[in-house]
Amino acid sequence: MTSKEVSFDAHHGQQLVLADKHRFMTLVCGRRWGKDHLACIKILSHSLSHVSPRGGKIYAWLNPVYNPQGKESFRVLKMFAESGGLVQKTIETPPMEVRLINGDKIVFFSADQPDNLRGGQYDGVIINEAGLISDLDDLWSGPVAAMLLDRAGWAWLQGTPKGKGPLHKFFLRGLTDVTDKGKPNPWKSFRFPTKTNPFIPPEELERLKDELPEDIFQQEFLAEFLDSGGAVFRGLDTMRSRSENAVILPQSDMCRVGVDLAKHTDFTVCVALDPASNVVGFDRFNNLDWGIVTERIERFCSRYRGTVVLDASGVGDPIYDNLTGKGLAIRPVKFTNERKVKMVQNLMLLIEEGILKIPWPNSSHGIANSTEHIWQELEAYSYTITSTGRIRYEAPKGFHDDCVTALFLAASELAPQMSAHEMYQSLDLEREIGQASHDY
């Protein structure tokens, strides 16, 4: 076939990376810097400019999970290659492929299924969002390194930092020109904050800097490796020490109760906070009829009396109607992302400022109702940054966040800036006013 000339646009930082001749690269960059764009240029330019004695070249693109990340990477490269008239055929069933008009192909895999990679021979490998791959060391030293042997292939590890985990180790590996043994280092590392992408408006980054917690902005947009790993809830170890004498009570007054209702395979969770921001009540259950769920919530609220904040999204509406019909004082909440962000960040402050206390796990309450579930969910709770730069809080794949949701619902009714004494006085006044209204 005749040769085909195709040009791709790259900003200055991307050009620096493309010009580098190291075989292995670790590319650490902020969100929206253009790393997927750059990876597409790398694969397609290598395909068009190199000839393999083995015939058609094969490239592998790995994402932490197949969906939705794999589909998005496939879409981006397919669109990129189509814009240059380079696509011969695409296969959209796993493993997805883009076949080029010169006979080369790019295959998309999931890093969480490394056995699917064994036996393949590749001219180049992209490991995308490498900071999210916890077993990156094993992935590299196992299947990936072997995949590159036969064809003396190249590899790029790219992503946004996620604490000082495996990606940080690979980043450090490429900071020197020679190895400890005095040989030329085959690795090279680059780090680019988002602001080095000239197509990102500076005022947008200033907006995000004002909106996001400082450590999240540093990690996601300044591409900095943080000891905290950008954890959502910082200060959990301190809170654990502070909670040594906290206990679940059989009942309590003047509480704020958060209720998160089960959806699909989730759990319904009730959490009660007293006016001093201590968790004094906890219940967690699933796989029950809605009638029994309503009764169990009502029983919980009869023991921990006060205001109930209930997730009324979706299945919550009929439960809310049922419970209010029984005389419970309930504030329904229908989540928007903005409202959820405010509630999560309020809970973050309660923890970081040393206000919240959660009892240590106690096996006497049973496994299902152990507060260990609260601690585990707080440790695992995560966030993602959307394509528009908005933050979205959620549990990582394979984890629950029902306890965290019930906790921040309850905490949304507390006023952490008030002392416990002031809060008791305020709630006593509210109760007196409420009683007076009933008398009339």
Short mmCIF file of N, CA and C in Angstrom, two decimals, residues 248-405:
data_model
loop_
_atom_site.label_atom_id
_atom_site.label_comp_id
_atom_site.label_asym_id
_atom_site.label_seq_id
_atom_site.Cartn_x
_atom_site.Cartn_y
_atom_site.Cartn_z
N ILE A 248 -22.38 2.76 71.89
CA ILE A 248 -23.75 2.74 71.38
C ILE A 248 -24.69 2.68 72.58
N LEU A 249 -25.65 3.58 72.63
CA LEU A 249 -26.60 3.63 73.74
C LEU A 249 -27.89 2.91 73.37
N PRO A 250 -28.61 2.38 74.36
CA PRO A 250 -29.88 1.72 74.06
C PRO A 250 -30.94 2.70 73.57
N GLN A 251 -30.84 3.97 74.01
CA GLN A 251 -31.76 5.00 73.55
C GLN A 251 -31.18 6.36 73.88
N SER A 252 -31.71 7.40 73.23
CA SER A 252 -31.20 8.74 73.47
C SER A 252 -32.19 9.77 72.95
N ASP A 253 -32.17 10.96 73.54
CA ASP A 253 -33.05 12.06 73.12
C ASP A 253 -32.26 13.11 72.34
N MET A 254 -33.00 14.00 71.71
CA MET A 254 -32.44 15.14 70.97
C MET A 254 -31.41 14.71 69.94
N CYS A 255 -31.71 13.62 69.25
CA CYS A 255 -30.80 13.07 68.25
C CYS A 255 -31.06 13.66 66.88
N ARG A 256 -30.11 13.47 66.00
CA ARG A 256 -30.27 13.69 64.57
C ARG A 256 -30.02 12.35 63.91
N VAL A 257 -31.04 11.84 63.25
CA VAL A 257 -30.98 10.49 62.69
C VAL A 257 -30.89 10.56 61.18
N GLY A 258 -29.89 9.90 60.61
CA GLY A 258 -29.75 9.80 59.16
C GLY A 258 -30.16 8.43 58.70
N VAL A 259 -30.97 8.35 57.64
CA VAL A 259 -31.45 7.08 57.12
C VAL A 259 -31.16 7.00 55.63
N ASP A 260 -30.37 6.00 55.25
CA ASP A 260 -30.11 5.73 53.83
C ASP A 260 -30.80 4.43 53.46
N LEU A 261 -31.68 4.48 52.48
CA LEU A 261 -32.49 3.31 52.12
C LEU A 261 -31.78 2.46 51.08
N ALA A 262 -31.97 1.14 51.21
CA ALA A 262 -31.29 0.20 50.33
C ALA A 262 -31.79 0.33 48.91
N LYS A 263 -30.86 0.22 47.98
CA LYS A 263 -31.18 0.17 46.55
C LYS A 263 -30.46 -1.04 45.98
N HIS A 264 -31.20 -1.95 45.37
CA HIS A 264 -30.64 -3.16 44.76
C HIS A 264 -29.93 -4.01 45.83
N THR A 265 -28.60 -4.11 45.74
CA THR A 265 -27.87 -4.97 46.67
C THR A 265 -27.32 -4.21 47.87
N ASP A 266 -27.71 -2.95 48.03
CA ASP A 266 -27.20 -2.15 49.14
C ASP A 266 -27.91 -2.49 50.45
N PHE A 267 -27.52 -1.75 51.50
CA PHE A 267 -28.11 -1.92 52.82
C PHE A 267 -28.88 -0.66 53.20
N THR A 268 -29.94 -0.86 53.97
CA THR A 268 -30.57 0.26 54.65
C THR A 268 -29.81 0.50 55.95
N VAL A 269 -29.43 1.75 56.19
CA VAL A 269 -28.62 2.08 57.36
C VAL A 269 -29.26 3.25 58.11
N CYS A 270 -29.33 3.12 59.43
CA CYS A 270 -29.78 4.20 60.30
C CYS A 270 -28.63 4.56 61.24
N VAL A 271 -28.33 5.85 61.34
CA VAL A 271 -27.28 6.34 62.25
C VAL A 271 -27.87 7.46 63.08
N ALA A 272 -27.65 7.40 64.39
CA ALA A 272 -28.12 8.45 65.30
C ALA A 272 -26.93 9.18 65.91
N LEU A 273 -26.95 10.50 65.81
CA LEU A 273 -25.95 11.36 66.43
C LEU A 273 -26.59 12.14 67.57
N ASP A 274 -25.90 12.22 68.71
CA ASP A 274 -26.41 13.08 69.78
C ASP A 274 -25.95 14.51 69.53
N PRO A 275 -26.40 15.48 70.34
CA PRO A 275 -26.05 16.88 70.06
C PRO A 275 -24.55 17.19 70.12
N ALA A 276 -23.76 16.31 70.74
CA ALA A 276 -22.31 16.52 70.81
C ALA A 276 -21.58 15.81 69.66
N SER A 277 -22.34 15.34 68.66
CA SER A 277 -21.77 14.68 67.47
C SER A 277 -21.13 13.34 67.79
N ASN A 278 -21.71 12.61 68.73
CA ASN A 278 -21.31 11.23 69.01
C ASN A 278 -22.30 10.29 68.33
N VAL A 279 -21.80 9.25 67.66
CA VAL A 279 -22.69 8.21 67.15
C VAL A 279 -23.17 7.38 68.34
N VAL A 280 -24.48 7.43 68.59
CA VAL A 280 -25.04 6.71 69.75
C VAL A 280 -25.99 5.60 69.33
N GLY A 281 -26.35 5.56 68.03
CA GLY A 281 -27.24 4.51 67.53
C GLY A 281 -26.86 4.11 66.13
N PHE A 282 -26.98 2.80 65.84
CA PHE A 282 -26.59 2.29 64.53
C PHE A 282 -27.37 1.02 64.21
N ASP A 283 -27.90 0.96 62.99
CA ASP A 283 -28.58 -0.25 62.53
C ASP A 283 -28.33 -0.39 61.03
N ARG A 284 -28.16 -1.64 60.59
CA ARG A 284 -27.83 -1.91 59.19
C ARG A 284 -28.45 -3.24 58.79
N PHE A 285 -29.21 -3.24 57.69
CA PHE A 285 -29.91 -4.47 57.31
C PHE A 285 -30.26 -4.41 55.82
N ASN A 286 -30.55 -5.57 55.24
CA ASN A 286 -31.00 -5.62 53.84
C ASN A 286 -31.88 -6.84 53.62
N ASN A 287 -32.37 -6.98 52.39
CA ASN A 287 -33.20 -8.11 51.97
C ASN A 287 -34.46 -8.28 52.82
N LEU A 288 -35.11 -7.16 53.14
CA LEU A 288 -36.36 -7.19 53.90
C LEU A 288 -37.46 -6.53 53.08
N ASP A 289 -38.72 -6.97 53.30
CA ASP A 289 -39.85 -6.33 52.65
C ASP A 289 -39.96 -4.89 53.11
N TRP A 290 -40.50 -4.03 52.24
CA TRP A 290 -40.57 -2.61 52.57
C TRP A 290 -41.41 -2.34 53.81
N GLY A 291 -42.42 -3.17 54.04
CA GLY A 291 -43.22 -3.01 55.26
C GLY A 291 -42.37 -3.22 56.51
N ILE A 292 -41.52 -4.24 56.47
CA ILE A 292 -40.64 -4.51 57.62
C ILE A 292 -39.57 -3.44 57.74
N VAL A 293 -39.07 -2.95 56.58
CA VAL A 293 -38.10 -1.87 56.60
C VAL A 293 -38.68 -0.65 57.31
N THR A 294 -39.92 -0.31 56.96
CA THR A 294 -40.57 0.85 57.59
C THR A 294 -40.70 0.66 59.09
N GLU A 295 -41.11 -0.54 59.50
CA GLU A 295 -41.26 -0.82 60.94
C GLU A 295 -39.92 -0.73 61.66
N ARG A 296 -38.88 -1.21 61.02
CA ARG A 296 -37.56 -1.20 61.68
C ARG A 296 -37.03 0.23 61.82
N ILE A 297 -37.25 1.05 60.80
CA ILE A 297 -36.86 2.46 60.90
C ILE A 297 -37.66 3.16 61.99
N GLU A 298 -38.96 2.89 62.03
CA GLU A 298 -39.82 3.50 63.05
C GLU A 298 -39.36 3.10 64.46
N ARG A 299 -39.01 1.83 64.63
CA ARG A 299 -38.55 1.36 65.94
C ARG A 299 -37.23 2.02 66.32
N PHE A 300 -36.34 2.17 65.34
CA PHE A 300 -35.06 2.84 65.60
C PHE A 300 -35.30 4.29 66.03
N CYS A 301 -36.20 4.96 65.35
CA CYS A 301 -36.46 6.37 65.66
C CYS A 301 -37.22 6.55 66.97
N SER A 302 -37.90 5.51 67.42
CA SER A 302 -38.56 5.60 68.73
C SER A 302 -37.55 5.49 69.86
N ARG A 303 -36.40 4.86 69.57
CA ARG A 303 -35.34 4.74 70.58
C ARG A 303 -34.41 5.95 70.55
N TYR A 304 -34.17 6.49 69.36
CA TYR A 304 -33.29 7.64 69.22
C TYR A 304 -34.13 8.80 68.69
N ARG A 305 -34.69 9.53 69.63
CA ARG A 305 -35.73 10.51 69.30
C ARG A 305 -35.11 11.84 68.87
N GLY A 306 -35.70 12.43 67.85
CA GLY A 306 -35.23 13.71 67.34
C GLY A 306 -35.65 13.89 65.90
N THR A 307 -34.89 14.63 65.15
CA THR A 307 -35.18 14.88 63.74
C THR A 307 -34.57 13.79 62.87
N VAL A 308 -35.34 13.34 61.90
CA VAL A 308 -34.89 12.29 60.99
C VAL A 308 -34.63 12.90 59.62
N VAL A 309 -33.44 12.63 59.08
CA VAL A 309 -33.09 13.07 57.73
C VAL A 309 -33.01 11.82 56.86
N LEU A 310 -33.89 11.75 55.86
CA LEU A 310 -34.04 10.51 55.09
C LEU A 310 -33.78 10.76 53.61
N ASP A 311 -33.04 9.86 53.01
CA ASP A 311 -32.82 9.91 51.57
C ASP A 311 -34.12 9.55 50.87
N ALA A 312 -34.78 10.55 50.30
CA ALA A 312 -36.09 10.34 49.67
C ALA A 312 -35.97 10.16 48.16
N SER A 313 -34.78 9.93 47.66
CA SER A 313 -34.60 9.70 46.23
C SER A 313 -35.13 8.33 45.86
N GLY A 314 -35.79 8.21 44.74
CA GLY A 314 -36.24 6.90 44.25
C GLY A 314 -37.18 6.21 45.19
N VAL A 315 -36.72 5.10 45.79
CA VAL A 315 -37.58 4.28 46.66
C VAL A 315 -37.94 5.01 47.95
N GLY A 316 -37.30 6.15 48.22
CA GLY A 316 -37.52 6.84 49.49
C GLY A 316 -38.88 7.50 49.62
N ASP A 317 -39.53 7.86 48.51
CA ASP A 317 -40.80 8.58 48.59
C ASP A 317 -41.88 7.83 49.35
N PRO A 318 -42.21 6.58 48.98
CA PRO A 318 -43.27 5.88 49.73
C PRO A 318 -42.89 5.62 51.18
N ILE A 319 -41.61 5.37 51.45
CA ILE A 319 -41.18 5.17 52.84
C ILE A 319 -41.38 6.46 53.64
N TYR A 320 -41.02 7.59 53.03
CA TYR A 320 -41.22 8.89 53.68
C TYR A 320 -42.69 9.12 53.99
N ASP A 321 -43.57 8.86 53.02
CA ASP A 321 -45.01 9.06 53.24
C ASP A 321 -45.51 8.17 54.37
N ASN A 322 -45.03 6.94 54.40
CA ASN A 322 -45.47 5.98 55.42
C ASN A 322 -45.03 6.43 56.81
N LEU A 323 -43.78 6.86 56.92
CA LEU A 323 -43.24 7.24 58.23
C LEU A 323 -43.84 8.55 58.74
N THR A 324 -44.03 9.53 57.84
CA THR A 324 -44.65 10.78 58.29
C THR A 324 -46.09 10.55 58.71
N GLY A 325 -46.74 9.56 58.07
CA GLY A 325 -48.11 9.21 58.46
C GLY A 325 -48.18 8.65 59.86
N LYS A 326 -47.03 8.17 60.35
CA LYS A 326 -46.97 7.64 61.72
C LYS A 326 -46.54 8.71 62.72
N GLY A 327 -46.36 9.94 62.23
CA GLY A 327 -46.07 11.05 63.14
C GLY A 327 -44.61 11.37 63.33
N LEU A 328 -43.71 10.76 62.54
CA LEU A 328 -42.29 11.06 62.69
C LEU A 328 -41.95 12.40 62.02
N ALA A 329 -41.08 13.16 62.68
CA ALA A 329 -40.60 14.42 62.10
C ALA A 329 -39.45 14.10 61.17
N ILE A 330 -39.70 14.18 59.87
CA ILE A 330 -38.71 13.76 58.88
C ILE A 330 -38.41 14.89 57.91
N ARG A 331 -37.13 15.09 57.65
CA ARG A 331 -36.72 16.01 56.58
C ARG A 331 -36.25 15.17 55.41
N PRO A 332 -37.05 15.14 54.32
CA PRO A 332 -36.64 14.34 53.15
C PRO A 332 -35.56 15.06 52.37
N VAL A 333 -34.60 14.31 51.84
CA VAL A 333 -33.53 14.87 51.03
C VAL A 333 -33.48 14.13 49.70
N LYS A 334 -33.60 14.88 48.62
CA LYS A 334 -33.41 14.30 47.29
C LYS A 334 -32.08 14.81 46.77
N PHE A 335 -31.17 13.88 46.54
CA PHE A 335 -29.79 14.26 46.26
C PHE A 335 -29.62 14.88 44.88
N THR A 336 -28.92 15.99 44.87
CA THR A 336 -28.25 16.49 43.67
C THR A 336 -26.77 16.37 43.98
N ASN A 337 -25.93 16.41 42.97
CA ASN A 337 -24.50 16.28 43.24
C ASN A 337 -24.01 17.43 44.11
N GLU A 338 -24.52 18.64 43.87
CA GLU A 338 -24.10 19.80 44.65
C GLU A 338 -24.47 19.64 46.12
N ARG A 339 -25.70 19.15 46.38
CA ARG A 339 -26.12 18.96 47.78
C ARG A 339 -25.29 17.88 48.45
N LYS A 340 -25.02 16.79 47.73
CA LYS A 340 -24.24 15.71 48.30
C LYS A 340 -22.82 16.17 48.62
N VAL A 341 -22.22 16.96 47.73
CA VAL A 341 -20.87 17.47 47.96
C VAL A 341 -20.83 18.28 49.25
N LYS A 342 -21.81 19.14 49.45
CA LYS A 342 -21.84 19.96 50.67
C LYS A 342 -21.97 19.10 51.92
N MET A 343 -22.80 18.06 51.86
CA MET A 343 -22.98 17.19 53.02
C MET A 343 -21.72 16.39 53.33
N VAL A 344 -21.07 15.88 52.29
CA VAL A 344 -19.82 15.12 52.50
C VAL A 344 -18.76 16.02 53.09
N GLN A 345 -18.63 17.22 52.57
CA GLN A 345 -17.58 18.12 53.06
C GLN A 345 -17.88 18.61 54.47
N ASN A 346 -19.15 18.69 54.85
CA ASN A 346 -19.50 19.00 56.24
C ASN A 346 -19.04 17.88 57.16
N LEU A 347 -19.23 16.63 56.73
CA LEU A 347 -18.76 15.48 57.51
C LEU A 347 -17.24 15.47 57.59
N MET A 348 -16.57 15.83 56.50
CA MET A 348 -15.11 15.92 56.51
C MET A 348 -14.63 16.88 57.60
N LEU A 349 -15.29 18.02 57.72
CA LEU A 349 -14.91 19.01 58.73
C LEU A 349 -15.15 18.49 60.14
N LEU A 350 -16.27 17.81 60.34
CA LEU A 350 -16.55 17.25 61.67
C LEU A 350 -15.46 16.28 62.11
N ILE A 351 -14.94 15.50 61.15
CA ILE A 351 -13.88 14.54 61.48
C ILE A 351 -12.54 15.24 61.67
N GLU A 352 -12.18 16.11 60.74
CA GLU A 352 -10.87 16.77 60.79
C GLU A 352 -10.74 17.70 61.99
N GLU A 353 -11.84 18.32 62.41
CA GLU A 353 -11.79 19.26 63.52
C GLU A 353 -11.97 18.58 64.88
N GLY A 354 -12.02 17.26 64.88
CA GLY A 354 -12.06 16.52 66.15
C GLY A 354 -13.39 16.57 66.85
N ILE A 355 -14.48 16.71 66.11
CA ILE A 355 -15.80 16.83 66.74
C ILE A 355 -16.53 15.49 66.79
N LEU A 356 -16.49 14.74 65.70
CA LEU A 356 -17.25 13.49 65.60
C LEU A 356 -16.56 12.35 66.36
N LYS A 357 -17.37 11.49 66.98
CA LYS A 357 -16.87 10.28 67.63
C LYS A 357 -17.73 9.09 67.18
N ILE A 358 -17.06 7.99 66.87
CA ILE A 358 -17.75 6.77 66.46
C ILE A 358 -17.25 5.61 67.31
N PRO A 359 -18.13 4.89 68.01
CA PRO A 359 -17.68 3.78 68.86
C PRO A 359 -16.87 2.75 68.09
N TRP A 360 -15.91 2.17 68.77
CA TRP A 360 -15.15 1.08 68.18
C TRP A 360 -16.07 -0.11 67.95
N PRO A 361 -15.73 -0.98 67.01
CA PRO A 361 -16.56 -2.17 66.76
C PRO A 361 -16.72 -3.02 68.01
N ASN A 362 -17.92 -3.52 68.19
CA ASN A 362 -18.24 -4.35 69.36
C ASN A 362 -18.99 -5.57 68.86
N SER A 363 -18.39 -6.75 68.99
CA SER A 363 -18.99 -7.97 68.45
C SER A 363 -20.31 -8.31 69.13
N SER A 364 -20.58 -7.73 70.30
CA SER A 364 -21.82 -8.05 71.00
C SER A 364 -23.04 -7.53 70.25
N HIS A 365 -22.81 -6.56 69.32
CA HIS A 365 -23.93 -6.02 68.55
C HIS A 365 -24.22 -6.88 67.32
N GLY A 366 -23.43 -7.93 67.09
CA GLY A 366 -23.61 -8.75 65.90
C GLY A 366 -22.79 -8.21 64.74
N ILE A 367 -22.42 -9.09 63.82
CA ILE A 367 -21.58 -8.69 62.70
C ILE A 367 -22.27 -7.65 61.83
N ALA A 368 -23.57 -7.85 61.54
CA ALA A 368 -24.28 -6.94 60.64
C ALA A 368 -24.35 -5.54 61.21
N ASN A 369 -24.46 -5.43 62.54
CA ASN A 369 -24.63 -4.12 63.16
C ASN A 369 -23.35 -3.59 63.79
N SER A 370 -22.23 -4.17 63.47
CA SER A 370 -20.97 -3.69 64.00
C SER A 370 -20.62 -2.35 63.37
N THR A 371 -20.13 -1.42 64.19
CA THR A 371 -19.72 -0.12 63.65
C THR A 371 -18.46 -0.24 62.78
N GLU A 372 -17.89 -1.43 62.71
CA GLU A 372 -16.75 -1.64 61.81
C GLU A 372 -17.13 -1.28 60.38
N HIS A 373 -18.42 -1.46 60.03
CA HIS A 373 -18.87 -1.11 58.69
C HIS A 373 -18.73 0.39 58.44
N ILE A 374 -18.99 1.19 59.46
CA ILE A 374 -18.83 2.64 59.30
C ILE A 374 -17.37 2.97 59.07
N TRP A 375 -16.49 2.40 59.91
CA TRP A 375 -15.06 2.68 59.79
C TRP A 375 -14.52 2.25 58.43
N GLN A 376 -14.92 1.06 57.98
CA GLN A 376 -14.43 0.55 56.70
C GLN A 376 -14.86 1.45 55.54
N GLU A 377 -16.12 1.88 55.58
CA GLU A 377 -16.61 2.73 54.49
C GLU A 377 -15.94 4.09 54.49
N LEU A 378 -15.69 4.65 55.68
CA LEU A 378 -14.99 5.93 55.75
C LEU A 378 -13.58 5.82 55.17
N GLU A 379 -12.90 4.71 55.47
CA GLU A 379 -11.54 4.50 54.96
C GLU A 379 -11.54 4.38 53.44
N ALA A 380 -12.54 3.69 52.90
CA ALA A 380 -12.55 3.39 51.46
C ALA A 380 -13.17 4.49 50.61
N TYR A 381 -13.95 5.38 51.22
CA TYR A 381 -14.72 6.37 50.47
C TYR A 381 -13.81 7.16 49.53
N SER A 382 -14.31 7.41 48.33
CA SER A 382 -13.45 7.98 47.29
C SER A 382 -14.17 9.09 46.55
N TYR A 383 -13.56 9.55 45.51
CA TYR A 383 -14.15 10.60 44.67
C TYR A 383 -13.64 10.44 43.25
N THR A 384 -14.37 11.03 42.33
CA THR A 384 -13.93 11.13 40.95
C THR A 384 -14.10 12.59 40.52
N ILE A 385 -13.34 12.98 39.54
CA ILE A 385 -13.48 14.31 38.96
C ILE A 385 -14.12 14.14 37.58
N THR A 386 -15.25 14.80 37.34
CA THR A 386 -15.94 14.67 36.07
C THR A 386 -15.20 15.42 34.97
N SER A 387 -15.65 15.21 33.73
CA SER A 387 -15.00 15.88 32.59
C SER A 387 -15.15 17.39 32.66
N THR A 388 -16.13 17.87 33.42
CA THR A 388 -16.31 19.32 33.58
C THR A 388 -15.60 19.87 34.80
N GLY A 389 -14.85 19.00 35.50
CA GLY A 389 -14.09 19.45 36.66
C GLY A 389 -14.87 19.41 37.96
N ARG A 390 -16.06 18.84 37.95
CA ARG A 390 -16.85 18.74 39.17
C ARG A 390 -16.42 17.51 39.96
N ILE A 391 -16.52 17.60 41.28
CA ILE A 391 -16.15 16.47 42.12
C ILE A 391 -17.38 15.63 42.41
N ARG A 392 -17.21 14.32 42.38
CA ARG A 392 -18.31 13.40 42.69
C ARG A 392 -17.81 12.41 43.74
N TYR A 393 -18.45 12.41 44.90
CA TYR A 393 -18.08 11.51 45.99
C TYR A 393 -18.88 10.21 45.88
N GLU A 394 -18.20 9.08 46.12
CA GLU A 394 -18.87 7.79 46.03
C GLU A 394 -17.95 6.70 46.55
N ALA A 395 -18.53 5.52 46.76
CA ALA A 395 -17.71 4.37 47.14
C ALA A 395 -16.99 3.83 45.92
N PRO A 396 -15.76 3.34 46.06
CA PRO A 396 -15.10 2.71 44.92
C PRO A 396 -15.82 1.43 44.53
N LYS A 397 -15.55 0.97 43.34
CA LYS A 397 -16.19 -0.24 42.82
C LYS A 397 -15.98 -1.41 43.78
N GLY A 398 -17.09 -2.11 44.10
CA GLY A 398 -17.02 -3.27 44.98
C GLY A 398 -17.22 -2.95 46.45
N PHE A 399 -17.41 -1.66 46.79
CA PHE A 399 -17.62 -1.25 48.17
C PHE A 399 -19.00 -0.63 48.34
N HIS A 400 -19.46 -0.60 49.59
CA HIS A 400 -20.72 0.07 49.92
C HIS A 400 -20.44 1.45 50.51
N ASP A 401 -21.42 2.33 50.42
CA ASP A 401 -21.29 3.65 51.06
C ASP A 401 -22.55 4.03 51.83
N ASP A 402 -23.37 3.02 52.18
CA ASP A 402 -24.63 3.29 52.86
C ASP A 402 -24.41 3.90 54.25
N CYS A 403 -23.39 3.42 54.96
CA CYS A 403 -23.11 3.94 56.30
C CYS A 403 -22.64 5.40 56.23
N VAL A 404 -21.77 5.68 55.26
CA VAL A 404 -21.27 7.04 55.09
C VAL A 404 -22.43 7.98 54.74
N THR A 405 -23.33 7.52 53.86
CA THR A 405 -24.47 8.35 53.47
C THR A 405 -25.37 8.65 54.65
#
